[in-house]
Amino acid sequence: MYFLSDNERKKLLKGYLPKSREQGVAEELRGWNWHQPPLEPVYEVLLPLYQIAGKYCDSGRDVFLNKVGKYKGKPNTAMLLGTLFHSLIAFMLVRTKKLIYLYGTNIEMISQELNGALKEFLENSADVYQQLSEASDCQDKDRVTSTAKECLEQLFNYEYYRITSRIQDILSRQPYIGEDSLAAQAVPFILEQNLDGSFLGLSSNLHADAYVFSEPMIIDLKFGTREPFHRLTTTGYALVMEALYDYPINVGCIVYGEFKKGRLYIQKDFHIINDELRQWFIEERDEKMRMVYNEIDPGKATNCDEKCPYFTVCS
């Protein structure tokens, strides 16, 4: 799902990247200026990036209950399914890299071994399936687990054929390519990259879904309804990477997946990580840090969702 089509790559290289350079970013909003306002953390509180970027609870009481009340939310079905889908994609892409280093350019062996990845993944995900049946909003255990397996099979088939056809295409154009170069071109992503966000008052154990090093871009994967605040996630990761590596990250992409009528539909939201998004992220961070540091209960949200992990505690 992270791979770009030819048209998407053209849009990125000829549109978003040049435009981002033209617009520029205020120097004080670059992550490498974490040691001075407005990026310098005001409070001695470390928060996970998802709690800052996630505005599903419009009052932010989910953060208060977790950090101040010490309550641990119970994952709902959508959250657990999202975990499965994220994990399968990362598992397949990392496995592909390993197989290339193991078998070199032997596409037959790579394809054969990768074809068994879904079975292994399902065997290793038994605990998540158990959590699915225990989710607060799970009303039909058999239907939920059956649907999950069907979606995983669709996702696996999509990724499998994208990966193998990509490798075959590279080999057809570069017959003397080595395994290291093949791995870098076939899977040009850093997956689940560990990042220390403490410079910016964030958790020291952050994990970005994917980073494209050939076209500096943060990628985040979502399954569900598109929301404007989703761009805060890519913005947060861009700021963290700038703080760590002193290198500008100007573009983000949110990949939206949806299973409908037995098919997987994919949409990509490319966006420039501009001053407006950076300022919005800083404001969200500062407000939630203040709430936690001063133990301020913001009250219930205007529209509480029964699927909220904290619904039973909050109500």
Tab-separated table of C-alpha atoms in Angstrom:
chain	number	residue	atom	x	y	z
A	1	MET	CA	0.000	0.000	0.000
A	2	TYR	CA	3.010	2.255	0.443
A	3	PHE	CA	4.202	1.862	-3.157
A	4	LEU	CA	3.540	4.830	-5.423
A	5	SER	CA	2.129	4.530	-8.909
A	6	ASP	CA	3.879	6.307	-11.773
A	7	ASN	CA	1.294	9.098	-11.678
A	8	GLU	CA	1.612	9.487	-7.913
A	9	ARG	CA	5.403	9.655	-8.177
A	10	LYS	CA	5.138	12.332	-10.866
A	11	LYS	CA	2.705	14.278	-8.708
A	12	LEU	CA	5.132	14.077	-5.788
A	13	LEU	CA	8.342	14.895	-7.683
A	14	LYS	CA	6.937	17.526	-10.033
A	15	GLY	CA	4.276	18.981	-7.764
A	16	TYR	CA	4.470	18.631	-4.000
A	17	LEU	CA	8.245	18.607	-3.481
A	18	PRO	CA	8.977	21.701	-5.655
A	19	LYS	CA	5.961	23.514	-4.213
A	20	SER	CA	7.081	22.749	-0.654
A	21	ARG	CA	10.488	24.280	-1.391
A	22	GLU	CA	8.848	27.398	-2.836
A	23	GLN	CA	6.584	27.864	0.168
A	24	GLY	CA	9.334	27.277	2.691
A	25	VAL	CA	8.911	26.793	6.426
A	26	ALA	CA	9.524	29.349	9.175
A	27	GLU	CA	12.882	28.562	10.765
A	28	GLU	CA	11.467	28.521	14.297
A	29	LEU	CA	9.032	25.763	13.224
A	30	ARG	CA	11.739	23.391	12.051
A	31	GLY	CA	12.291	20.429	14.361
A	32	TRP	CA	15.993	21.176	14.782
A	33	ASN	CA	15.011	24.279	16.762
A	34	TRP	CA	13.516	22.106	19.506
A	35	HIS	CA	15.603	23.969	22.108
A	36	GLN	CA	13.792	27.283	21.696
A	37	PRO	CA	10.181	28.551	21.524
A	38	PRO	CA	7.709	27.678	20.174
A	39	LEU	CA	8.997	24.110	19.836
A	40	GLU	CA	10.704	23.945	23.216
A	41	PRO	CA	8.429	21.965	25.589
A	42	VAL	CA	6.925	24.139	28.321
A	43	TYR	CA	6.055	21.276	30.685
A	44	GLU	CA	8.083	18.293	31.858
A	45	VAL	CA	5.633	15.790	30.479
A	46	LEU	CA	6.247	13.197	27.759
A	47	LEU	CA	3.256	12.186	25.643
A	48	PRO	CA	2.861	9.587	22.893
A	49	LEU	CA	2.472	11.197	19.503
A	50	TYR	CA	-0.856	9.471	18.881
A	51	GLN	CA	-2.372	11.177	21.936
A	52	ILE	CA	-1.419	14.581	20.599
A	53	ALA	CA	-2.392	13.932	16.986
A	54	GLY	CA	-5.530	11.896	17.736
A	55	LYS	CA	-8.530	14.184	18.182
A	56	TYR	CA	-11.227	11.509	18.198
A	57	CYS	CA	-12.203	12.813	21.642
A	58	ASP	CA	-12.797	16.522	21.020
A	59	SER	CA	-12.257	17.476	24.669
A	60	GLY	CA	-9.080	15.434	25.076
A	61	ARG	CA	-10.443	13.597	28.090
A	62	ASP	CA	-9.052	10.311	26.789
A	63	VAL	CA	-5.550	11.704	27.398
A	64	PHE	CA	-6.539	12.916	30.874
A	65	LEU	CA	-7.997	9.530	31.855
A	66	ASN	CA	-4.929	7.683	30.607
A	67	LYS	CA	-2.165	9.933	31.931
A	68	VAL	CA	-3.746	11.392	35.067
A	69	GLY	CA	-6.381	8.809	35.953
A	70	LYS	CA	-4.015	5.951	35.007
A	71	TYR	CA	-6.799	4.128	33.193
A	72	LYS	CA	-5.897	1.781	30.372
A	73	GLY	CA	-8.406	1.947	27.550
A	74	LYS	CA	-9.820	-1.253	26.106
A	75	PRO	CA	-9.128	-1.457	22.350
A	76	ASN	CA	-12.188	-1.589	20.121
A	77	THR	CA	-12.626	-3.715	17.017
A	78	ALA	CA	-11.444	-1.039	14.579
A	79	MET	CA	-8.247	-0.469	16.580
A	80	LEU	CA	-7.426	-4.179	16.710
A	81	LEU	CA	-8.142	-4.674	13.013
A	82	GLY	CA	-5.924	-1.697	12.246
A	83	THR	CA	-3.152	-3.288	14.295
A	84	LEU	CA	-3.484	-6.513	12.293
A	85	PHE	CA	-3.428	-4.723	8.930
A	86	HIS	CA	-0.432	-2.559	9.881
A	87	SER	CA	1.449	-5.567	11.191
A	88	LEU	CA	0.807	-7.700	8.107
A	89	ILE	CA	2.132	-5.045	5.732
A	90	ALA	CA	5.265	-4.454	7.807
A	91	PHE	CA	5.750	-8.223	8.176
A	92	MET	CA	5.575	-8.792	4.417
A	93	LEU	CA	7.883	-5.939	3.463
A	94	VAL	CA	10.509	-6.819	6.051
A	95	ARG	CA	10.251	-10.495	5.059
A	96	THR	CA	10.822	-9.472	1.434
A	97	LYS	CA	14.055	-7.710	2.362
A	98	LYS	CA	15.235	-10.759	4.303
A	99	LEU	CA	14.428	-13.103	1.415
A	100	ILE	CA	16.322	-10.925	-1.059
A	101	TYR	CA	19.398	-11.011	1.161
A	102	LEU	CA	18.961	-14.776	1.560
A	103	TYR	CA	18.255	-15.744	-2.058
A	104	GLY	CA	19.702	-12.788	-3.959
A	105	THR	CA	18.020	-12.390	-7.341
A	106	ASN	CA	16.329	-15.798	-7.325
A	107	ILE	CA	12.787	-14.528	-7.839
A	108	GLU	CA	11.322	-18.065	-7.826
A	109	MET	CA	12.563	-18.788	-4.303
A	110	ILE	CA	11.626	-15.325	-3.053
A	111	SER	CA	8.077	-15.668	-4.422
A	112	GLN	CA	7.687	-19.185	-3.057
A	113	GLU	CA	8.834	-18.293	0.454
A	114	LEU	CA	6.841	-15.048	0.544
A	115	ASN	CA	3.705	-16.932	-0.465
A	116	GLY	CA	3.743	-18.691	2.913
A	117	ALA	CA	3.986	-15.460	4.895
A	118	LEU	CA	0.243	-15.125	5.522
A	119	LYS	CA	-0.034	-18.530	7.194
A	120	GLU	CA	2.889	-17.719	9.475
A	121	PHE	CA	1.469	-14.287	10.259
A	122	LEU	CA	-1.928	-15.695	11.229
A	123	GLU	CA	-0.298	-18.260	13.503
A	124	ASN	CA	1.659	-15.503	15.234
A	125	SER	CA	-1.427	-13.269	15.626
A	126	ALA	CA	-3.575	-15.605	17.710
A	127	ASP	CA	-3.441	-13.224	20.685
A	128	VAL	CA	-4.876	-10.351	18.634
A	129	TYR	CA	-7.700	-12.593	17.445
A	130	GLN	CA	-8.465	-13.352	21.070
A	131	GLN	CA	-8.578	-9.642	21.845
A	132	LEU	CA	-10.938	-9.132	18.898
A	133	SER	CA	-13.463	-11.493	20.456
A	134	GLU	CA	-13.155	-9.626	23.760
A	135	ALA	CA	-13.422	-6.090	22.304
A	136	SER	CA	-16.029	-3.900	23.987
A	137	ASP	CA	-17.979	-3.396	20.744
A	138	CYS	CA	-17.731	-7.001	19.503
A	139	GLN	CA	-21.264	-8.423	19.266
A	140	ASP	CA	-20.600	-11.363	16.951
A	141	LYS	CA	-17.262	-13.061	17.570
A	142	ASP	CA	-17.475	-15.454	14.615
A	143	ARG	CA	-18.430	-12.737	12.128
A	144	VAL	CA	-15.680	-10.391	13.302
A	145	THR	CA	-12.917	-13.013	13.123
A	146	SER	CA	-14.177	-14.255	9.749
A	147	THR	CA	-14.241	-10.722	8.343
A	148	ALA	CA	-10.756	-10.058	9.721
A	149	LYS	CA	-9.368	-13.142	7.970
A	150	GLU	CA	-11.029	-12.224	4.666
A	151	CYS	CA	-9.594	-8.696	4.823
A	152	LEU	CA	-6.146	-10.014	5.701
A	153	GLU	CA	-6.263	-12.368	2.707
A	154	GLN	CA	-7.236	-9.500	0.393
A	155	LEU	CA	-4.477	-7.332	1.810
A	156	PHE	CA	-1.934	-10.139	1.522
A	157	ASN	CA	-2.819	-10.876	-2.114
A	158	TYR	CA	-2.586	-7.202	-3.017
A	159	GLU	CA	0.828	-6.775	-1.386
A	160	TYR	CA	2.159	-10.114	-2.637
A	161	TYR	CA	1.514	-9.359	-6.296
A	162	ARG	CA	2.737	-5.774	-5.974
A	163	ILE	CA	5.989	-6.930	-4.364
A	164	THR	CA	6.737	-9.835	-6.718
A	165	SER	CA	5.878	-7.878	-9.863
A	166	ARG	CA	8.057	-5.018	-8.647
A	167	ILE	CA	11.024	-7.347	-8.137
A	168	GLN	CA	10.490	-8.927	-11.552
A	169	ASP	CA	10.347	-5.506	-13.191
A	170	ILE	CA	13.615	-4.417	-11.529
A	171	LEU	CA	15.365	-7.649	-12.531
A	172	SER	CA	14.180	-7.320	-16.130
A	173	ARG	CA	15.737	-3.863	-16.378
A	174	GLN	CA	18.875	-4.526	-14.314
A	175	PRO	CA	20.160	-8.085	-14.967
A	176	TYR	CA	23.421	-7.553	-13.011
A	177	ILE	CA	21.919	-5.977	-9.909
A	178	GLY	CA	23.173	-7.131	-6.497
A	179	GLU	CA	21.008	-8.135	-3.559
A	180	ASP	CA	21.613	-4.947	-1.552
A	181	SER	CA	20.599	-2.696	-4.430
A	182	LEU	CA	17.632	-4.947	-5.228
A	183	ALA	CA	16.387	-4.804	-1.630
A	184	ALA	CA	16.691	-0.988	-1.580
A	185	GLN	CA	14.784	-0.594	-4.852
A	186	ALA	CA	12.176	-3.272	-4.264
A	187	VAL	CA	11.291	-2.040	-0.755
A	188	PRO	CA	12.453	1.606	-0.614
A	189	PHE	CA	11.064	2.209	2.875
A	190	ILE	CA	12.252	2.275	6.448
A	191	LEU	CA	9.449	0.479	8.280
A	192	GLU	CA	8.333	1.005	11.871
A	193	GLN	CA	11.332	3.264	12.441
A	194	ASN	CA	12.063	3.848	16.126
A	195	LEU	CA	12.319	7.546	16.959
A	196	ASP	CA	13.141	9.386	20.166
A	197	GLY	CA	10.709	12.292	20.462
A	198	SER	CA	11.859	13.517	23.879
A	199	PHE	CA	13.454	16.654	22.409
A	200	LEU	CA	9.932	17.808	21.603
A	201	GLY	CA	8.242	16.527	24.761
A	202	LEU	CA	7.104	13.313	23.086
A	203	SER	CA	7.647	9.679	23.975
A	204	SER	CA	11.144	8.300	23.501
A	205	ASN	CA	9.676	5.201	21.822
A	206	LEU	CA	7.859	6.451	18.733
A	207	HIS	CA	7.309	4.303	15.645
A	208	ALA	CA	6.711	5.852	12.221
A	209	ASP	CA	4.776	3.555	9.850
A	210	ALA	CA	7.102	4.190	6.919
A	211	TYR	CA	9.670	6.675	5.691
A	212	VAL	CA	10.642	6.982	2.026
A	213	PHE	CA	14.313	7.894	1.884
A	214	SER	CA	14.494	8.325	-1.915
A	215	GLU	CA	11.778	10.996	-1.798
A	216	PRO	CA	11.975	12.375	1.790
A	217	MET	CA	8.418	11.747	2.928
A	218	ILE	CA	6.633	10.467	6.030
A	219	ILE	CA	3.927	7.873	5.331
A	220	ASP	CA	1.143	6.969	7.746
A	221	LEU	CA	-1.408	4.224	7.199
A	222	LYS	CA	-5.060	4.514	8.197
A	223	PHE	CA	-8.089	2.275	7.894
A	224	GLY	CA	-11.265	4.232	8.435
A	225	THR	CA	-12.841	7.603	7.788
A	226	ARG	CA	-10.586	10.404	6.618
A	227	GLU	CA	-10.163	13.196	9.192
A	228	PRO	CA	-8.346	16.571	8.874
A	229	PHE	CA	-6.398	15.955	12.091
A	230	HIS	CA	-4.787	12.826	10.631
A	231	ARG	CA	-2.190	15.140	9.099
A	232	LEU	CA	-0.995	15.979	12.607
A	233	THR	CA	0.569	12.501	12.766
A	234	THR	CA	2.818	13.006	9.742
A	235	THR	CA	3.578	16.522	10.987
A	236	GLY	CA	4.666	15.217	14.384
A	237	TYR	CA	6.945	12.597	12.872
A	238	ALA	CA	8.446	15.173	10.512
A	239	LEU	CA	9.279	17.456	13.447
A	240	VAL	CA	10.846	14.570	15.371
A	241	MET	CA	12.993	13.497	12.419
A	242	GLU	CA	14.119	17.074	11.860
A	243	ALA	CA	15.069	17.315	15.532
A	244	LEU	CA	17.043	14.086	15.379
A	245	TYR	CA	18.729	14.359	11.994
A	246	ASP	CA	18.782	18.118	11.159
A	247	TYR	CA	17.259	17.316	7.789
A	248	PRO	CA	14.103	19.008	6.391
A	249	ILE	CA	10.970	16.898	5.915
A	250	ASN	CA	8.441	18.846	3.871
A	251	VAL	CA	5.921	16.310	2.578
A	252	GLY	CA	3.677	13.726	4.194
A	253	CYS	CA	1.335	11.097	2.805
A	254	ILE	CA	-1.541	9.357	4.540
A	255	VAL	CA	-2.561	6.091	2.902
A	256	TYR	CA	-6.215	5.210	3.446
A	257	GLY	CA	-7.344	1.621	3.012
A	258	GLU	CA	-10.953	0.477	2.821
A	259	PHE	CA	-12.407	-2.978	2.294
A	260	LYS	CA	-15.590	-2.819	0.274
A	261	LYS	CA	-17.477	-5.398	-1.804
A	262	GLY	CA	-14.701	-7.926	-1.476
A	263	ARG	CA	-12.037	-5.519	-2.703
A	264	LEU	CA	-9.356	-3.308	-1.199
A	265	TYR	CA	-9.631	0.376	-2.099
A	266	ILE	CA	-6.683	2.691	-1.560
A	267	GLN	CA	-6.466	6.486	-1.533
A	268	LYS	CA	-3.439	8.636	-0.789
A	269	ASP	CA	-3.505	12.082	0.801
A	270	PHE	CA	-0.296	13.885	-0.143
A	271	HIS	CA	0.228	17.128	1.744
A	272	ILE	CA	2.869	19.730	2.425
A	273	ILE	CA	3.893	19.880	6.077
A	274	ASN	CA	3.630	23.657	6.224
A	275	ASP	CA	3.684	26.299	8.945
A	276	GLU	CA	-0.038	25.909	9.605
A	277	LEU	CA	0.198	22.177	10.344
A	278	ARG	CA	3.318	22.616	12.448
A	279	GLN	CA	1.718	25.366	14.526
A	280	TRP	CA	-1.436	23.286	14.963
A	281	PHE	CA	0.630	20.352	16.227
A	282	ILE	CA	2.519	22.570	18.691
A	283	GLU	CA	-0.738	24.024	20.032
A	284	GLU	CA	-2.226	20.557	20.531
A	285	ARG	CA	0.934	19.380	22.269
A	286	ASP	CA	1.112	22.371	24.600
A	287	GLU	CA	-2.578	22.190	25.535
A	288	LYS	CA	-2.505	18.458	26.321
A	289	MET	CA	0.759	18.808	28.227
A	290	ARG	CA	-0.792	21.600	30.311
A	291	MET	CA	-3.861	19.467	30.993
A	292	VAL	CA	-1.754	16.518	32.189
A	293	TYR	CA	0.810	18.552	34.131
A	294	ASN	CA	-1.841	20.529	36.026
A	295	GLU	CA	-4.265	17.563	36.219
A	296	ILE	CA	-7.088	19.509	34.617
A	297	ASP	CA	-10.155	17.425	33.784
A	298	PRO	CA	-11.506	18.849	30.490
A	299	GLY	CA	-14.874	17.130	30.882
A	300	LYS	CA	-16.692	14.809	28.529
A	301	ALA	CA	-16.644	15.262	24.776
A	302	THR	CA	-19.619	16.833	23.041
A	303	ASN	CA	-20.348	13.605	21.162
A	304	CYS	CA	-19.090	10.548	23.034
A	305	ASP	CA	-18.593	7.515	20.819
A	306	GLU	CA	-19.642	4.221	22.410
A	307	LYS	CA	-16.636	2.617	20.688
A	308	CYS	CA	-14.223	4.860	22.590
A	309	PRO	CA	-11.724	2.755	24.618
A	310	TYR	CA	-12.565	4.872	27.683
A	311	PHE	CA	-16.348	5.000	27.225
A	312	THR	CA	-17.220	2.879	30.266
A	313	VAL	CA	-14.857	4.876	32.491
A	314	CYS	CA	-15.753	8.291	31.135
A	315	SER	CA	-19.520	7.814	31.299
